[in-house]
PDB file of C-alpha atoms and ligand atoms in Angstrom:
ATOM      1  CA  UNK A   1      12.987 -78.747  37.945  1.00 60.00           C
ATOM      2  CA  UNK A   2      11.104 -79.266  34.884  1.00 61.00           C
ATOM      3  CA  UNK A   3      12.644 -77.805  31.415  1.00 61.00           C
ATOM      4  CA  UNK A   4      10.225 -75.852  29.563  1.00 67.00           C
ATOM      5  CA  UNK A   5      10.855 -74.089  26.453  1.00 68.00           C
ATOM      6  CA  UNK A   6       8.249 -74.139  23.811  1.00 63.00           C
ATOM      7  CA  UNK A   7       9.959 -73.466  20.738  1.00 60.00           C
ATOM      8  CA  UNK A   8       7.527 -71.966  17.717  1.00 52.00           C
ATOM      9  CA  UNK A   9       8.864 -72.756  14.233  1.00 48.00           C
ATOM     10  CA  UNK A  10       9.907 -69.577  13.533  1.00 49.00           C
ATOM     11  CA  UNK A  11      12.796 -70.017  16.252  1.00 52.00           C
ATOM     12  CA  UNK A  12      14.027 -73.406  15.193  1.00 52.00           C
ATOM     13  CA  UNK A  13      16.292 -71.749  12.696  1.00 52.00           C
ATOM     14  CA  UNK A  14      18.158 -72.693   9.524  1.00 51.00           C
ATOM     15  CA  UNK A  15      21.400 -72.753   7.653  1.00 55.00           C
ATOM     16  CA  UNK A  16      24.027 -71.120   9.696  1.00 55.00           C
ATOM     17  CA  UNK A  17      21.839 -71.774  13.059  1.00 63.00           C
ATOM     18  CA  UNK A  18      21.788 -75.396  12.313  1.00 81.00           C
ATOM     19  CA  UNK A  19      21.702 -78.069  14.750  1.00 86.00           C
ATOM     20  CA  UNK A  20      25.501 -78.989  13.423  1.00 90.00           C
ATOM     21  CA  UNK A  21      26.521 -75.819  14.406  1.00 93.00           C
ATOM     22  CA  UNK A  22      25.049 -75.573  17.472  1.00 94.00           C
ATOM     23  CA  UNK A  23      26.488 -79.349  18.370  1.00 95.00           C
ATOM     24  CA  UNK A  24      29.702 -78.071  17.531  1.00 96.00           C
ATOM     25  CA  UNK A  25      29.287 -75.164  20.259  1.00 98.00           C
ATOM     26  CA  UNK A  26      28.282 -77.870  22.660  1.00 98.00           C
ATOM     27  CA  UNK A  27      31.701 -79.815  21.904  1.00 98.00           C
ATOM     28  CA  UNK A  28      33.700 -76.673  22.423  1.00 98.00           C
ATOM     29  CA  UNK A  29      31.953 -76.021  25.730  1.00 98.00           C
ATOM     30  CA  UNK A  30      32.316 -79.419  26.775  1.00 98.00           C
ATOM     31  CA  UNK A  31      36.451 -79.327  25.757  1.00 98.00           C
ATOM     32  CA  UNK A  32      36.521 -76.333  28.087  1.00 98.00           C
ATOM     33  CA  UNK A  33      35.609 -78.382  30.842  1.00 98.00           C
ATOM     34  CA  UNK A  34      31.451 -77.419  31.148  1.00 98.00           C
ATOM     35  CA  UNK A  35      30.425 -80.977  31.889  1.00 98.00           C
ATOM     36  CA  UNK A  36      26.484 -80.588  33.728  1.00 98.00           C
ATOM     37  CA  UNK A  37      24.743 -81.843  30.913  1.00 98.00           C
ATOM     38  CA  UNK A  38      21.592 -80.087  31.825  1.00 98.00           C
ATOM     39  CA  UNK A  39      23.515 -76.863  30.633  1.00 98.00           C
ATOM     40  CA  UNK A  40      24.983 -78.008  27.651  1.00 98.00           C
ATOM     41  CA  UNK A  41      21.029 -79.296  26.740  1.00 97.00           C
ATOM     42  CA  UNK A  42      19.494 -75.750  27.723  1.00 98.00           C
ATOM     43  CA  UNK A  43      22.065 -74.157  25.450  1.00 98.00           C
ATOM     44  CA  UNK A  44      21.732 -76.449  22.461  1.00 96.00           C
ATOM     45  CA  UNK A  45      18.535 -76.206  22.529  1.00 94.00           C
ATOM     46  CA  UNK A  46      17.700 -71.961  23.198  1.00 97.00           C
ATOM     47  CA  UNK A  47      18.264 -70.645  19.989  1.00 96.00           C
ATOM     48  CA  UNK A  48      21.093 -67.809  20.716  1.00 97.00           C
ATOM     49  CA  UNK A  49      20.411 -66.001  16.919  1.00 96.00           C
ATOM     50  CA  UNK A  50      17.137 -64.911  18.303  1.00 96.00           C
ATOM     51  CA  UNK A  51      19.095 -63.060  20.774  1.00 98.00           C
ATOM     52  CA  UNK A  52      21.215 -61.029  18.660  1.00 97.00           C
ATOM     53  CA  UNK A  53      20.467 -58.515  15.587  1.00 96.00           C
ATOM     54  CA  UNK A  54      20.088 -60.363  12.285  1.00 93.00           C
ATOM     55  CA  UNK A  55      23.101 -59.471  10.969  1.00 94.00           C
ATOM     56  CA  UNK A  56      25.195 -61.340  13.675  1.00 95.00           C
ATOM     57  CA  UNK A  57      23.374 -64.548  13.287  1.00 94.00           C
ATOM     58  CA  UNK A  58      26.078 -66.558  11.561  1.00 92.00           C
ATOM     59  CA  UNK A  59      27.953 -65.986  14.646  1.00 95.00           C
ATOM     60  CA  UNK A  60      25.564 -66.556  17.455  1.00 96.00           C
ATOM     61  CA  UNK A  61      27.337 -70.156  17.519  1.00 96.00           C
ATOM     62  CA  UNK A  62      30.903 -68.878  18.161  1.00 97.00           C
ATOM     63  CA  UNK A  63      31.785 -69.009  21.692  1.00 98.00           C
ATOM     64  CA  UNK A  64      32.447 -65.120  22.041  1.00 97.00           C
ATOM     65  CA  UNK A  65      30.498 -62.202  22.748  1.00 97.00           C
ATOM     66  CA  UNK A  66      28.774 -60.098  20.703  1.00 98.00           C
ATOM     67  CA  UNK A  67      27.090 -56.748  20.773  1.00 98.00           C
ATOM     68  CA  UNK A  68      23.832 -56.057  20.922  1.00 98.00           C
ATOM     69  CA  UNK A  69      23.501 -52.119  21.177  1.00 97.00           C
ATOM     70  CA  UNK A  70      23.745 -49.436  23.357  1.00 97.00           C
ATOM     71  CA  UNK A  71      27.463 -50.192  24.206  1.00 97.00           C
ATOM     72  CA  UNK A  72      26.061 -53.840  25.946  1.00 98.00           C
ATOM     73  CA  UNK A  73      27.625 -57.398  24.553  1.00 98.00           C
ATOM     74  CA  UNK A  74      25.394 -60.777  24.850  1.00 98.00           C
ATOM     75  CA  UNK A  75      28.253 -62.788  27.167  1.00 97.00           C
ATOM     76  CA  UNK A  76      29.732 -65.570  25.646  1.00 97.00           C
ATOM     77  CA  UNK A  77      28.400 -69.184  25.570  1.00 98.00           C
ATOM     78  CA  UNK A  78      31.318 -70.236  27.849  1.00 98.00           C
ATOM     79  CA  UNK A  79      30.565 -67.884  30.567  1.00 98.00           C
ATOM     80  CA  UNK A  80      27.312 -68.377  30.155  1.00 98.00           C
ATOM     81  CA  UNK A  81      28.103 -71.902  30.902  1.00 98.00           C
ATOM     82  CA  UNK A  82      30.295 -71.651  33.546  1.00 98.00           C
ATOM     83  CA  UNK A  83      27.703 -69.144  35.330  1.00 98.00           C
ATOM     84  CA  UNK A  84      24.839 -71.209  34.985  1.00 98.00           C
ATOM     85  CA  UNK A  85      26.617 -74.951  36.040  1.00 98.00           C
ATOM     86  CA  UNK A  86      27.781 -72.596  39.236  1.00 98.00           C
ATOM     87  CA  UNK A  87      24.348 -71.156  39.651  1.00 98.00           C
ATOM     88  CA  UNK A  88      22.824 -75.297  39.710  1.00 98.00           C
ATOM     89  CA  UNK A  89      25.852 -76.437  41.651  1.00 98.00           C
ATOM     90  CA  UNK A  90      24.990 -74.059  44.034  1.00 97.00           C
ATOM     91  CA  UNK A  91      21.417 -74.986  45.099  1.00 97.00           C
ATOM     92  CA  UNK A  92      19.604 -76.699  47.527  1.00 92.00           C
ATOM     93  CA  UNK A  93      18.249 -80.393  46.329  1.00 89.00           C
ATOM     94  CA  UNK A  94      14.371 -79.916  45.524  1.00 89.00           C
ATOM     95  CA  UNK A  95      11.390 -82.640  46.933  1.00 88.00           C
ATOM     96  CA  UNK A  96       9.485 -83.797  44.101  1.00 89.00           C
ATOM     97  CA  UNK A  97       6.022 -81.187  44.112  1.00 91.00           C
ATOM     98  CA  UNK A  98       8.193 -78.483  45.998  1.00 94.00           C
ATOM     99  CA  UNK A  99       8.416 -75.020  44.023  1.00 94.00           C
ATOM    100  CA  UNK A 100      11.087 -74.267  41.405  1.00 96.00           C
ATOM    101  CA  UNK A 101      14.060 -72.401  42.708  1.00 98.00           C
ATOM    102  CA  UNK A 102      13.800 -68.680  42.589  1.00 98.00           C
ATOM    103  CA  UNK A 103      16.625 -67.001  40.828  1.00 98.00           C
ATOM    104  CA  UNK A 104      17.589 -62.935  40.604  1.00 99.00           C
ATOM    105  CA  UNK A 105      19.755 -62.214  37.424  1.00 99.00           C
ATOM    106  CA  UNK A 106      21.161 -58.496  37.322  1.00 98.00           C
ATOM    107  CA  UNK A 107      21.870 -57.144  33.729  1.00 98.00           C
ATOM    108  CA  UNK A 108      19.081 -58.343  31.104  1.00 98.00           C
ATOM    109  CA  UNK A 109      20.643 -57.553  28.435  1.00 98.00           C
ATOM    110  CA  UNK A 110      19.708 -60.095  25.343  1.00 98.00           C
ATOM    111  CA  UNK A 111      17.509 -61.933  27.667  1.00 98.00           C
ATOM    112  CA  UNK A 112      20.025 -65.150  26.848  1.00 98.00           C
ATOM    113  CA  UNK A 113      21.052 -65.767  30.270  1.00 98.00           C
ATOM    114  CA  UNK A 114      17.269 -65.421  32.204  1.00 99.00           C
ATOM    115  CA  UNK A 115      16.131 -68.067  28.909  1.00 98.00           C
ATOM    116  CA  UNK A 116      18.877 -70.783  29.760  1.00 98.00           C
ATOM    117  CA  UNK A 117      17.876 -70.393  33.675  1.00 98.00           C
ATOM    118  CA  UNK A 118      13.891 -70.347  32.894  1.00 98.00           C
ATOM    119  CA  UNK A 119      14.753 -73.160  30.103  1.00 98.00           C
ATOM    120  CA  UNK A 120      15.914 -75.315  32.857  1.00 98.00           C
ATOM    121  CA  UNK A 121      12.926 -75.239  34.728  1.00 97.00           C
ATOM    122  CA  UNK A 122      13.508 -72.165  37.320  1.00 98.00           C
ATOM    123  CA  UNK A 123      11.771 -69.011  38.342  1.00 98.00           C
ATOM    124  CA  UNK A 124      13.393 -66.709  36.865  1.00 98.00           C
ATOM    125  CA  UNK A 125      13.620 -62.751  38.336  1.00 98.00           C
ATOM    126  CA  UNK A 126      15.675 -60.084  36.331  1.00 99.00           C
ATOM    127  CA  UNK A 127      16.767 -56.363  36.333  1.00 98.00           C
ATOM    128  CA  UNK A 128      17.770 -54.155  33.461  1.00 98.00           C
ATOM    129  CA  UNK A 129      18.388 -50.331  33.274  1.00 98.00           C
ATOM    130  CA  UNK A 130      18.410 -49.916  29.644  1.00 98.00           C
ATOM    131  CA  UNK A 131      14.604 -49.856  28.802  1.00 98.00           C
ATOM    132  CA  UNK A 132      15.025 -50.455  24.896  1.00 98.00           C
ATOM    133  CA  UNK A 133      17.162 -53.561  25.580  1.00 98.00           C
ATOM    134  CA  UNK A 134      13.992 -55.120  28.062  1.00 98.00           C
ATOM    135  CA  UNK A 135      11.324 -54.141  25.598  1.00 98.00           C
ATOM    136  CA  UNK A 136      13.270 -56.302  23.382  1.00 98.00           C
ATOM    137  CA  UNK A 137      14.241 -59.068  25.727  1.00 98.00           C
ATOM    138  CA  UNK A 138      10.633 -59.411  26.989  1.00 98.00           C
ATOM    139  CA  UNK A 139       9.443 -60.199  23.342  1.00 98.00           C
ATOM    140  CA  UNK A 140      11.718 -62.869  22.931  1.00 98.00           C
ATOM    141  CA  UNK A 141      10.743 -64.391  26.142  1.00 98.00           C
ATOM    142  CA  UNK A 142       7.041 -64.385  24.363  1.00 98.00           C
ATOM    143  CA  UNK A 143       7.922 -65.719  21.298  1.00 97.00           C
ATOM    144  CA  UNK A 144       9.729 -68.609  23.179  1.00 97.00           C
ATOM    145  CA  UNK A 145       7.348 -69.454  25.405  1.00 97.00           C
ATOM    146  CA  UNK A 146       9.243 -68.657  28.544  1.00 98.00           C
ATOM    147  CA  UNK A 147       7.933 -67.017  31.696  1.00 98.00           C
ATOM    148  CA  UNK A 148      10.327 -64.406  32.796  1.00 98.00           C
ATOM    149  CA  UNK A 149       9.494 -62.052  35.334  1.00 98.00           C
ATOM    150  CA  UNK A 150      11.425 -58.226  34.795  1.00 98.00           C
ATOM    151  CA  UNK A 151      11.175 -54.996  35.946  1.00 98.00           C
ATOM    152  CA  UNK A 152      13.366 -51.589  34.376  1.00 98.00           C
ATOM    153  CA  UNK A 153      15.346 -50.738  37.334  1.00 98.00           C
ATOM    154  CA  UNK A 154      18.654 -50.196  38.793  1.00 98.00           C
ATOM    155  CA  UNK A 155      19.822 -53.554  39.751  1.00 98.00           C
ATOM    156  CA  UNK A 156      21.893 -52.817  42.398  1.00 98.00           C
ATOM    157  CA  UNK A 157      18.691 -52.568  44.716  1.00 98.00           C
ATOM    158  CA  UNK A 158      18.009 -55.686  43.823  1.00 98.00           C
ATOM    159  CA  UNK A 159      14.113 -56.796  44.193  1.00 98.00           C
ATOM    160  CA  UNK A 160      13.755 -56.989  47.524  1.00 98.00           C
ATOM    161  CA  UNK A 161       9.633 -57.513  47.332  1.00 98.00           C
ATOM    162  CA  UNK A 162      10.378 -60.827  45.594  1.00 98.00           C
ATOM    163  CA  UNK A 163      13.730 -62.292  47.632  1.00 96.00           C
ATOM    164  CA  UNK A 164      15.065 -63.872  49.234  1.00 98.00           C
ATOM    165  CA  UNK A 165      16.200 -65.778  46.368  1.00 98.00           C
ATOM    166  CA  UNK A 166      17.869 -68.867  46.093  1.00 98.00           C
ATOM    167  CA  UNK A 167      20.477 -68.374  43.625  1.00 98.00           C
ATOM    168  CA  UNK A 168      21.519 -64.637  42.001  1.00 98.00           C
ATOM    169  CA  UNK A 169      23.248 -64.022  39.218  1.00 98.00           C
ATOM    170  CA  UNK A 170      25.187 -60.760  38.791  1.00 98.00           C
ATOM    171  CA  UNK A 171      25.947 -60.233  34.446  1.00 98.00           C
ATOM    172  CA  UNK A 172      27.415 -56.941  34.925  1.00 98.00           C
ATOM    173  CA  UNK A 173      31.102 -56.295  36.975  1.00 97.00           C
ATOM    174  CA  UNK A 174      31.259 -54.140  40.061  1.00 96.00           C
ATOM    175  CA  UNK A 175      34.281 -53.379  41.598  1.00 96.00           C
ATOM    176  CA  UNK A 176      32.927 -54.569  44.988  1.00 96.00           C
ATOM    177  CA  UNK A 177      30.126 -57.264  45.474  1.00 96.00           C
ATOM    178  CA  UNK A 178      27.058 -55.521  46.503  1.00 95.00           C
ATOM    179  CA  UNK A 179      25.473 -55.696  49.467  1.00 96.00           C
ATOM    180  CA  UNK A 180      21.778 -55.508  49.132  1.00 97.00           C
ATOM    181  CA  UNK A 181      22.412 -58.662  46.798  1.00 98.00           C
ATOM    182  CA  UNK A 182      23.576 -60.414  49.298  1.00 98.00           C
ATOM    183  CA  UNK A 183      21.405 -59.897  51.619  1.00 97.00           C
ATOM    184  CA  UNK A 184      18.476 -61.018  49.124  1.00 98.00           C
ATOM    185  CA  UNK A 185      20.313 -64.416  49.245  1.00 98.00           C
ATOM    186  CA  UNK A 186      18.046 -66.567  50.884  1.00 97.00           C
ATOM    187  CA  UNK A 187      20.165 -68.936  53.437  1.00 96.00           C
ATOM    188  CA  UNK A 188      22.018 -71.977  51.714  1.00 96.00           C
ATOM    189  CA  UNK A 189      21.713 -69.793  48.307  1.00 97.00           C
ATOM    190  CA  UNK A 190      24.367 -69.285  45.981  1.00 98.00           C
ATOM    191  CA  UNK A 191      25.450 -65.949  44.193  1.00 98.00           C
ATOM    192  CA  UNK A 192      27.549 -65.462  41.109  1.00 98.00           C
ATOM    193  CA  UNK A 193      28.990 -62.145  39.474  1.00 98.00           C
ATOM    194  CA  UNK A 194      31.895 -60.523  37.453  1.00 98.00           C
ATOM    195  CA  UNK A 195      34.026 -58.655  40.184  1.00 98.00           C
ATOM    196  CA  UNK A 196      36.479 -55.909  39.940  1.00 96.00           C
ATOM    197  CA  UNK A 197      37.627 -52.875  37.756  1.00 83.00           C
ATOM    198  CA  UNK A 198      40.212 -51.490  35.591  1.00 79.00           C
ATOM    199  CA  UNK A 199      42.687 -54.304  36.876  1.00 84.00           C
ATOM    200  CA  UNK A 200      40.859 -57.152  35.383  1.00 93.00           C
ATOM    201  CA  UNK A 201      37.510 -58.901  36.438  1.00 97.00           C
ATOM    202  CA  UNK A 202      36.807 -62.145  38.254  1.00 98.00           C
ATOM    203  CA  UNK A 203      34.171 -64.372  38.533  1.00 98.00           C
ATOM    204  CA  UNK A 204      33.301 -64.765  42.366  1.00 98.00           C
ATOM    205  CA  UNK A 205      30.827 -66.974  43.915  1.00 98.00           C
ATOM    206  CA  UNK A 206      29.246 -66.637  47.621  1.00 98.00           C
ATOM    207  CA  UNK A 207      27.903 -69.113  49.420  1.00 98.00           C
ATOM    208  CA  UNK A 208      25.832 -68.253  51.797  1.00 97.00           C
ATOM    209  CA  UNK A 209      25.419 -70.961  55.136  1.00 96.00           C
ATOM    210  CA  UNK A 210      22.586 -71.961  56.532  1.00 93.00           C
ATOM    211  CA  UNK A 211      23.935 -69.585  59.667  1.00 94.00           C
ATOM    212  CA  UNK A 212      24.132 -66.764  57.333  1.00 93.00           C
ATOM    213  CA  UNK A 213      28.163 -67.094  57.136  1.00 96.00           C
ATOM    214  CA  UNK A 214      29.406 -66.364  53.653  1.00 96.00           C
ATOM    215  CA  UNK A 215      31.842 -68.524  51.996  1.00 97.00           C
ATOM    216  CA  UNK A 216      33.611 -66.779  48.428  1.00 98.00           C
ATOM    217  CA  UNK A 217      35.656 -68.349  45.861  1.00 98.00           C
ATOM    218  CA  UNK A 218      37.111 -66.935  42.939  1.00 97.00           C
ATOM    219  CA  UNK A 219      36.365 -69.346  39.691  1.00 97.00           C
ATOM    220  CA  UNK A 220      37.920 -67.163  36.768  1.00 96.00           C
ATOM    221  CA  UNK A 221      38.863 -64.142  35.102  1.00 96.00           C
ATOM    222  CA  UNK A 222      36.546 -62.562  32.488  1.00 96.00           C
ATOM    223  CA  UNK A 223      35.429 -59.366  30.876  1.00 94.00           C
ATOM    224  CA  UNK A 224      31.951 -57.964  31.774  1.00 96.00           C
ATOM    225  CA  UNK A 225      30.644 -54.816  30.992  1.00 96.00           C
ATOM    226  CA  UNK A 226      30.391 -52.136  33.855  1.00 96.00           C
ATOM    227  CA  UNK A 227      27.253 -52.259  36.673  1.00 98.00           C
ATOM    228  CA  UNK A 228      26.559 -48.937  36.299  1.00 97.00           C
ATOM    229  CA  UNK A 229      23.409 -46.843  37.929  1.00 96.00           C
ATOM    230  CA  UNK A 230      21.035 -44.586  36.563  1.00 94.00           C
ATOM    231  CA  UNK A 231      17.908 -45.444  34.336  1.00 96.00           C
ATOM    232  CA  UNK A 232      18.007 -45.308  30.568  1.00 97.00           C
ATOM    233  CA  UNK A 233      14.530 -45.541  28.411  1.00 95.00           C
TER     234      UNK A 233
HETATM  235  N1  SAH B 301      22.797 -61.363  30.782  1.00 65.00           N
HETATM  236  C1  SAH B 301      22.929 -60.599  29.567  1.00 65.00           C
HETATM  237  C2  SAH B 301      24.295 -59.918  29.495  1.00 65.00           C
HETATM  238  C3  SAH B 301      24.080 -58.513  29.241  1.00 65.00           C
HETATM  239  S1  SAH B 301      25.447 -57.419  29.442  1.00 65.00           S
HETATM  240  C4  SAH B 301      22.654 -61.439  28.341  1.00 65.00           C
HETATM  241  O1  SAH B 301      22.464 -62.657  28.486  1.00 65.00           O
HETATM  242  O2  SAH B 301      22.572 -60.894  27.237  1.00 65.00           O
HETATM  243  C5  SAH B 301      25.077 -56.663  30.984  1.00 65.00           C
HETATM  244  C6  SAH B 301      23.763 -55.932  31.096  1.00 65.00           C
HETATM  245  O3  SAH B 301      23.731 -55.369  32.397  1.00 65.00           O
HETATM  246  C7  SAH B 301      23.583 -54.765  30.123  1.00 65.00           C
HETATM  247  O4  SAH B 301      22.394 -54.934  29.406  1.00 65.00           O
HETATM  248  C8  SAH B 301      23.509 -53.546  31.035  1.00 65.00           C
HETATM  249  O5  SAH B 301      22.630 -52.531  30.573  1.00 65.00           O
HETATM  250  C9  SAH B 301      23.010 -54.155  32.329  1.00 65.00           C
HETATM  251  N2  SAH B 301      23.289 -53.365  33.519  1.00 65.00           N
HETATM  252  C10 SAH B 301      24.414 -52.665  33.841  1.00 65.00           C
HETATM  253  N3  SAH B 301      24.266 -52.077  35.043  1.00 65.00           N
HETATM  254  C11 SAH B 301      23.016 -52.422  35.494  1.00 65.00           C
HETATM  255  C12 SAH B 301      22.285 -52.112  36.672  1.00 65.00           C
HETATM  256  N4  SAH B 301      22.765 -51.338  37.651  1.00 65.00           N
HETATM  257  N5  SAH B 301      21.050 -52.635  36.791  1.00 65.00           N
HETATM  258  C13 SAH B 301      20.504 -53.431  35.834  1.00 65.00           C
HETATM  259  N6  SAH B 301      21.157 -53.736  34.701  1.00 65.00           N
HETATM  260  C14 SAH B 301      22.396 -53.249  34.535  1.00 65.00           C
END
């Protein structure tokens, strides 16, 4: 995997988004046990203020979520973390020349998530139903450089013209895991989502055998926003 993330002056930042603060994030993610170093480099170096509405930008470098409109939150760093050290835990070992992984992320949202997975060098698929919230996303993915694919859709179909993919990424709880998901998990791929309701959420990930046996292990509690169907503009 090759990182790519072009970064135009405009997003390096300043005062409050300092590289200081940022380091200090790193620290904090580190002290809660996030140790792949390729993630803690992917989110030191995508700037998370460009993710959320100006006035939240002092705290883009707290590790907590914020909101970012229509009822949705931007997850925080550490889960974003956790997911994405899962997520490259979980996948095959590439031969130099051989295609970047593909990855399906459900839940767009900020766009934060799909930059940290296309910053680390992946092909990155992902789904949103709120259409104001991909406009959005898709012009930060411009303005950084990063090639994204998206469609406005209800995720829970998944994008089954594009799988099977090798590692999906669920940002959005269900109170079940859902199947057409898994079935666009290509063999030895890995899948990680929020899971459960009202009683409290946890984060689950499937393996998926080369024999198409499934393997699931629960990793954490958290708080995601509902999957929920339906298309918004
Ligand atoms: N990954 C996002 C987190 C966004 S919160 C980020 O980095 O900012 C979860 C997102 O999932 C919300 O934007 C919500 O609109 C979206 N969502 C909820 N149900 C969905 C569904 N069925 N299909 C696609 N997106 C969905």
């Amino acid at each position: 995997m090759t990182p790519r993330l072009r970064l135009q002056p405009e997003a390096i930042g300043v005062g409050m988004t300092s590289q200081r603060v940022r380091d200090r994030l790193i620290e904090r993610l580190r002290g809660h046990g996030i140790a792949d170093e390729r993630v803690l480099n992917a989110i030191r170096t995508v700037p998370r203020h460009l993710f959320v509405d100006e006035a939240l930008a002092t705290r883009a470098y707290e590790d907590s979520a914020l909101p970012i409109g229509h009822g949705q939150t931007i997850s925080q760093p550490w889960v974003v973390a956790k997911m994405t050290e899962t997520l490259l835990a979980g996948l095959q070992p590439r031969q130099a020349g051989e295609a970047p992984p593909k990855v399906l992320e459900i839940g767009t949202g900020s766009g934060y998530q799909a930059a940290i997975l296309a910053a680390l060098g992946l092909e990155v698929h992902t789904v949103e139903r709120i259409g104001e919230l991909l406009r959005v996303a898709r012009k930060r993915f411009r303005a950084l450089g990063l090639r994204v694919r998206s469609k406005h859709d209800d995720g829970r179909i998944g994008w089954p013209e594009n799988g099977p993919f090798d590692a999906i990424i669920v940002t959005a709880a269900a109170p079940a895991l859902v199947d057409a998901l898994t079935d666009q998990l290509a063999a030895g791929g890995v899948l990680v989502a929020p899971v459960g309701g009202g009683g409290g959420q946890m984060l689950v990930r499937l393996r998926k055998a080369a024999d198409g046996s499934i393997e699931r292990t629960e990793l954490a509690p958290v708080v995601f926003v509902p999957l929920l169907s339906g298309l918004i503009d």
